[in-house]
CSV table of C-alpha atoms in Angstrom, one decimal:
chain,number,residue,atom,x,y,z
A,1,ILE,CA,-2.6,18.7,-25.1
A,2,PHE,CA,-3.9,21.1,-27.8
A,3,GLY,CA,-6.2,22.7,-25.2
A,4,LYS,CA,-7.7,19.3,-24.0
A,5,VAL,CA,-7.1,17.9,-20.5
A,6,ILE,CA,-5.6,14.4,-20.7
A,7,PRO,CA,-5.6,12.6,-17.2
A,8,PHE,CA,-2.3,11.0,-16.4
A,9,VAL,CA,-3.9,7.6,-15.8
A,10,VAL,CA,-4.4,4.5,-18.0
A,11,ALA,CA,-8.1,4.2,-17.1
A,12,ASP,CA,-10.3,6.4,-14.8
A,13,VAL,CA,-12.5,3.7,-13.3
A,14,ASN,CA,-15.3,4.8,-11.0
A,15,ILE,CA,-14.5,2.0,-8.5
A,16,GLY,CA,-10.8,2.5,-8.9
A,17,ILE,CA,-9.6,2.0,-5.4
A,18,LEU,CA,-11.8,-1.0,-4.7
A,19,TYR,CA,-10.6,-2.5,-7.9
A,20,VAL,CA,-6.9,-2.1,-6.9
A,21,LEU,CA,-7.5,-3.5,-3.4
A,22,ALA,CA,-9.4,-6.5,-4.9
A,23,LEU,CA,-6.6,-7.2,-7.3
A,24,THR,CA,-3.9,-7.0,-4.5
A,25,SER,CA,-5.9,-9.4,-2.3
A,26,VAL,CA,-5.7,-12.1,-5.1
A,27,GLY,CA,-2.1,-12.6,-4.2
A,28,VAL,CA,-3.1,-14.6,-1.2
A,29,TYR,CA,-4.1,-17.5,-3.4
A,30,ALA,CA,-0.9,-17.5,-5.4
A,31,ILE,CA,1.3,-17.7,-2.3
A,32,THR,CA,-0.9,-20.3,-0.5
A,33,PHE,CA,-1.1,-22.6,-3.6
A,34,SER,CA,2.6,-22.2,-4.4
A,35,GLY,CA,3.5,-23.3,-0.8
A,36,TRP,CA,1.0,-26.3,-0.9
A,37,SER,CA,1.9,-27.5,-4.4
A,38,SER,CA,5.6,-27.7,-3.8
A,39,GLY,CA,5.2,-30.7,-1.5
A,40,SER,CA,7.4,-29.3,1.4
A,41,LYS,CA,6.3,-28.8,4.9
A,42,TYR,CA,8.4,-25.6,5.1
A,43,SER,CA,6.8,-24.2,2.0
A,44,LEU,CA,3.3,-25.2,3.3
A,45,LEU,CA,3.9,-23.5,6.7
A,46,GLY,CA,5.1,-20.4,4.8
A,47,GLY,CA,2.0,-20.3,2.6
A,48,ILE,CA,-0.4,-20.7,5.6
A,49,ARG,CA,1.4,-17.9,7.5
A,50,SER,CA,1.2,-15.7,4.5
A,51,SER,CA,-2.5,-16.2,4.0
A,52,ALA,CA,-3.3,-15.5,7.6
A,53,GLN,CA,-1.0,-12.4,7.7
A,54,MET,CA,-2.4,-10.9,4.6
A,55,ILE,CA,-6.0,-11.5,5.5
A,56,SER,CA,-5.5,-10.0,9.0
A,57,TYR,CA,-3.9,-6.8,7.8
A,58,GLU,CA,-6.2,-6.4,4.8
A,59,ILE,CA,-9.0,-5.5,7.2
A,60,SER,CA,-7.0,-2.6,8.7
A,61,MET,CA,-6.0,-1.5,5.2
A,62,GLY,CA,-9.6,-1.5,4.1
A,63,PHE,CA,-10.8,0.6,7.0
A,64,SER,CA,-8.0,3.1,6.5
A,65,VAL,CA,-9.0,3.5,2.8
A,66,ALA,CA,-12.6,3.9,3.9
A,67,GLY,CA,-11.5,7.1,5.8
A,68,VAL,CA,-9.8,8.5,2.7
A,69,ILE,CA,-13.0,7.7,0.6
A,70,LEU,CA,-15.2,9.5,3.2
A,71,LEU,CA,-13.2,12.8,2.8
A,72,ALA,CA,-12.9,12.5,-1.0
A,73,GLU,CA,-16.5,11.4,-1.5
A,74,SER,CA,-15.3,9.2,-4.4
A,75,LEU,CA,-13.7,6.0,-5.2
A,76,ARG,CA,-11.8,7.5,-8.2
A,77,PRO,CA,-8.1,7.9,-7.7
A,78,ILE,CA,-8.1,11.2,-9.5
A,79,ALA,CA,-10.8,12.6,-7.3
A,80,ILE,CA,-8.9,11.5,-4.3
A,81,VAL,CA,-5.8,13.3,-5.5
A,82,ASN,CA,-7.7,16.4,-6.4
A,83,ALA,CA,-9.3,16.5,-3.0
A,84,GLN,CA,-5.7,16.9,-1.5
A,85,SER,CA,-5.0,20.3,-3.0
A,86,GLY,CA,-2.8,22.7,-1.1
A,87,TRP,CA,-1.6,21.2,2.1
A,88,MET,CA,-4.9,19.3,2.7
A,89,TRP,CA,-3.0,16.0,2.3
A,90,ASN,CA,-4.6,13.0,4.0
A,91,ILE,CA,-1.4,12.4,5.9
A,92,VAL,CA,-2.1,15.7,7.7
A,93,LEU,CA,-5.8,15.1,8.1
A,94,GLN,CA,-5.5,11.5,9.0
A,95,PRO,CA,-2.1,10.7,10.4
A,96,VAL,CA,-3.4,7.5,12.3
A,97,GLY,CA,-4.9,6.3,9.0
A,98,PHE,CA,-1.6,6.8,7.3
A,99,ILE,CA,0.2,4.8,9.9
A,100,THR,CA,-2.2,1.9,9.8
A,101,PHE,CA,-2.2,1.8,6.0
A,102,LEU,CA,1.7,2.0,6.0
A,103,VAL,CA,2.0,-0.8,8.5
A,104,SER,CA,-0.5,-2.9,6.6
A,105,ALA,CA,1.3,-2.3,3.4
A,106,PHE,CA,4.5,-3.7,4.9
A,107,ALA,CA,2.5,-6.8,6.1
A,108,GLU,CA,0.8,-7.2,2.7
A,109,THR,CA,4.2,-7.1,0.8
A,110,ASN,CA,5.8,-9.6,3.3
A,111,ARG,CA,8.6,-7.1,3.9
A,112,LEU,CA,10.6,-7.0,7.1
A,113,PRO,CA,9.7,-6.8,9.9
A,114,PHE,CA,6.7,-8.7,8.7
A,115,ASP,CA,8.4,-11.3,6.5
A,116,LEU,CA,7.2,-14.3,8.6
A,117,PRO,CA,6.2,-16.4,5.5
A,118,GLU,CA,9.8,-16.6,4.5
A,119,ALA,CA,11.6,-16.5,7.8
A,120,GLU,CA,15.0,-18.1,7.0
A,121,PRO,CA,15.8,-19.4,10.6
A,122,GLU,CA,12.5,-21.2,10.9
A,123,LEU,CA,11.2,-22.1,7.3
A,124,VAL,CA,14.4,-22.1,5.3
A,125,GLY,CA,13.1,-19.9,2.5
A,126,GLY,CA,9.4,-19.9,3.2
A,127,TYR,CA,6.8,-20.6,0.5
A,128,HIS,CA,9.3,-20.5,-2.4
A,129,THR,CA,11.9,-22.9,-0.7
A,130,GLU,CA,11.4,-25.5,-3.5
A,131,TYR,CA,11.5,-23.2,-6.4
A,132,SER,CA,14.5,-22.1,-8.4
A,133,SER,CA,15.5,-20.5,-11.7
A,134,MET,CA,12.8,-18.4,-13.3
A,135,LYS,CA,10.1,-19.6,-10.9
A,136,PHE,CA,12.0,-18.2,-8.0
A,137,ALA,CA,12.7,-15.0,-10.0
A,138,ALA,CA,9.0,-14.6,-10.7
A,139,PHE,CA,8.3,-14.6,-6.9
A,140,PHE,CA,11.1,-12.2,-6.3
A,141,LEU,CA,10.0,-9.8,-9.0
A,142,SER,CA,6.4,-10.0,-7.9
A,143,GLU,CA,7.4,-9.1,-4.3
A,144,TYR,CA,9.2,-5.9,-5.5
A,145,ALA,CA,6.3,-5.1,-7.9
A,146,ASN,CA,4.0,-5.3,-5.0
A,147,MET,CA,6.2,-2.9,-3.1
A,148,ILE,CA,6.1,-0.4,-6.0
A,149,ILE,CA,2.3,-0.6,-6.2
A,150,SER,CA,1.9,-0.2,-2.5
A,151,SER,CA,4.2,2.9,-2.6
A,152,ALA,CA,2.2,4.3,-5.4
A,153,LEU,CA,-1.0,3.8,-3.4
A,154,ILE,CA,0.5,5.5,-0.3
A,155,VAL,CA,1.5,8.5,-2.5
A,156,THR,CA,-2.0,8.6,-4.2
A,157,LEU,CA,-4.1,8.2,-1.0
A,158,TYR,CA,-2.0,10.2,1.6
A,159,LEU,CA,0.8,12.2,0.0
A,160,GLY,CA,-1.2,14.3,-2.5
A,161,GLY,CA,-0.4,12.2,-5.5
A,162,TRP,CA,1.1,14.6,-8.1
A,163,GLN,CA,-0.1,17.7,-6.2
A,164,ILE,CA,2.5,20.4,-5.4
A,165,PRO,CA,1.2,22.8,-2.8
A,166,TYR,CA,0.2,26.2,-4.3
A,167,LEU,CA,1.8,25.5,-7.7
A,168,GLU,CA,-1.2,27.1,-9.5
A,169,MET,CA,-0.4,30.4,-7.8
A,170,LEU,CA,2.9,30.6,-9.8
A,171,LYS,CA,0.9,30.7,-13.1
A,172,LEU,CA,3.6,28.6,-15.0
A,173,PRO,CA,3.1,27.3,-18.5
A,174,SER,CA,0.9,24.2,-18.7
A,175,GLY,CA,3.7,22.0,-20.1
A,176,LEU,CA,6.0,22.9,-17.2
A,177,VAL,CA,3.3,22.3,-14.7
A,178,VAL,CA,2.7,18.8,-16.1
A,179,THR,CA,6.4,18.1,-15.9
A,180,LEU,CA,6.7,19.3,-12.4
A,181,GLN,CA,3.7,17.2,-11.3
A,182,VAL,CA,5.0,14.0,-12.9
A,183,GLY,CA,8.3,14.7,-11.3
A,184,ALA,CA,6.7,15.2,-8.0
A,185,PHE,CA,4.9,11.9,-8.1
A,186,ILE,CA,8.1,10.0,-9.1
A,187,PHE,CA,10.0,11.7,-6.3
A,188,LYS,CA,7.3,10.8,-3.7
A,189,LEU,CA,7.2,7.2,-5.1
A,190,ILE,CA,11.0,6.8,-4.9
A,191,PHE,CA,11.0,8.2,-1.3
A,192,MET,CA,8.4,5.6,-0.2
A,193,MET,CA,10.4,2.8,-1.9
A,194,PHE,CA,13.6,4.0,-0.1
A,195,PHE,CA,11.6,4.0,3.1
A,196,PHE,CA,10.5,0.4,2.5
A,197,ILE,CA,14.1,-0.7,2.0
A,198,TRP,CA,15.4,1.4,4.9
A,199,VAL,CA,12.9,-0.3,7.3
A,200,ARG,CA,13.9,-3.7,6.0
A,201,TRP,CA,17.6,-3.2,7.1
A,202,SER,CA,16.7,-1.3,10.4
A,203,ILE,CA,14.0,-3.3,12.2
A,204,PRO,CA,14.3,-6.9,13.3
A,205,ARG,CA,11.7,-9.6,12.4
A,206,PHE,CA,8.7,-9.9,14.8
A,207,ARG,CA,7.6,-13.3,16.2
A,208,TYR,CA,4.5,-14.8,14.7
A,209,ASP,CA,2.3,-14.1,17.8
A,210,GLN,CA,3.6,-10.6,17.9
A,211,LEU,CA,2.7,-10.2,14.3
A,212,MET,CA,-0.9,-11.3,14.8
A,213,ASN,CA,-1.4,-9.3,18.1
A,214,ILE,CA,-0.2,-6.1,16.3
A,215,GLY,CA,-2.7,-6.8,13.5
A,216,TRP,CA,-5.8,-7.5,15.6
A,217,LYS,CA,-5.1,-5.7,18.9
A,218,VAL,CA,-3.4,-2.5,17.6
A,219,MET,CA,-3.9,-1.9,13.9
A,220,PHE,CA,-7.5,-3.0,13.8
A,221,PRO,CA,-8.7,-0.7,16.7
A,222,LEU,CA,-6.7,2.2,15.4
A,223,SER,CA,-8.2,1.9,11.9
A,224,LEU,CA,-11.7,2.0,13.4
A,225,LEU,CA,-10.8,5.1,15.4
A,226,ASN,CA,-9.4,6.7,12.2
A,227,LEU,CA,-12.7,5.9,10.4
A,228,LEU,CA,-14.7,7.7,13.2
A,229,TRP,CA,-12.2,10.7,13.0
A,230,ALA,CA,-12.7,10.8,9.2
A,231,ALA,CA,-16.4,10.8,9.6
A,232,ILE,CA,-16.2,13.7,12.0
A,233,LEU,CA,-13.8,15.6,9.6
A,234,ALA,CA,-16.2,15.0,6.7
A,235,MET,CA,-19.0,16.6,8.7
A,236,ILE,CA,-16.8,19.6,9.7
A,237,LEU,CA,-15.2,20.2,6.2
């Protein structure tokens, strides 16, 4: 604007990614306490399930993000996006990390096939069984807000953020470039949200033992392998 670069962010925090992950992990307390305080055994079981599920998959998510940080050499989201110029998107460089982060995001947001905390056949409505009116609406809105934030994180970390491959070669006016980049980010975000909803209606719910086995016996080892691969890539690139 008037020859000055204005980043398309609210605040460019040096520990941006760690800050976002820390904030998303706080949701465990809200779900656990809401299930416990409602005085229902079904709600309590839903809260306990949710806390175990989110803690288990947060480890795999953290290691996946560590691989991205290794290549970007920064915790700042802007630096991570800038490191994915051209076709050097992290989904291409770290496909295993993308898969582990995506699966962990489904588990973190309690979306099918990982919605065990609110499994209707077993727990009626899960941790929000005893809530109604605006209290239930708050839980419902927070679930979809979490889905939007997770989609934005996936776009930022693995899909190049607002980057459009080789856009700078066209030498377009700066205003048009900004508009295209904003449109690209919104398009990628909508695509990921569509993918969340599409999976919800396509894959059946896992059993609780299957959920934990996937988290600890599949996702956790894969995230460690991806971290090793990212370290090798960082040495090569």
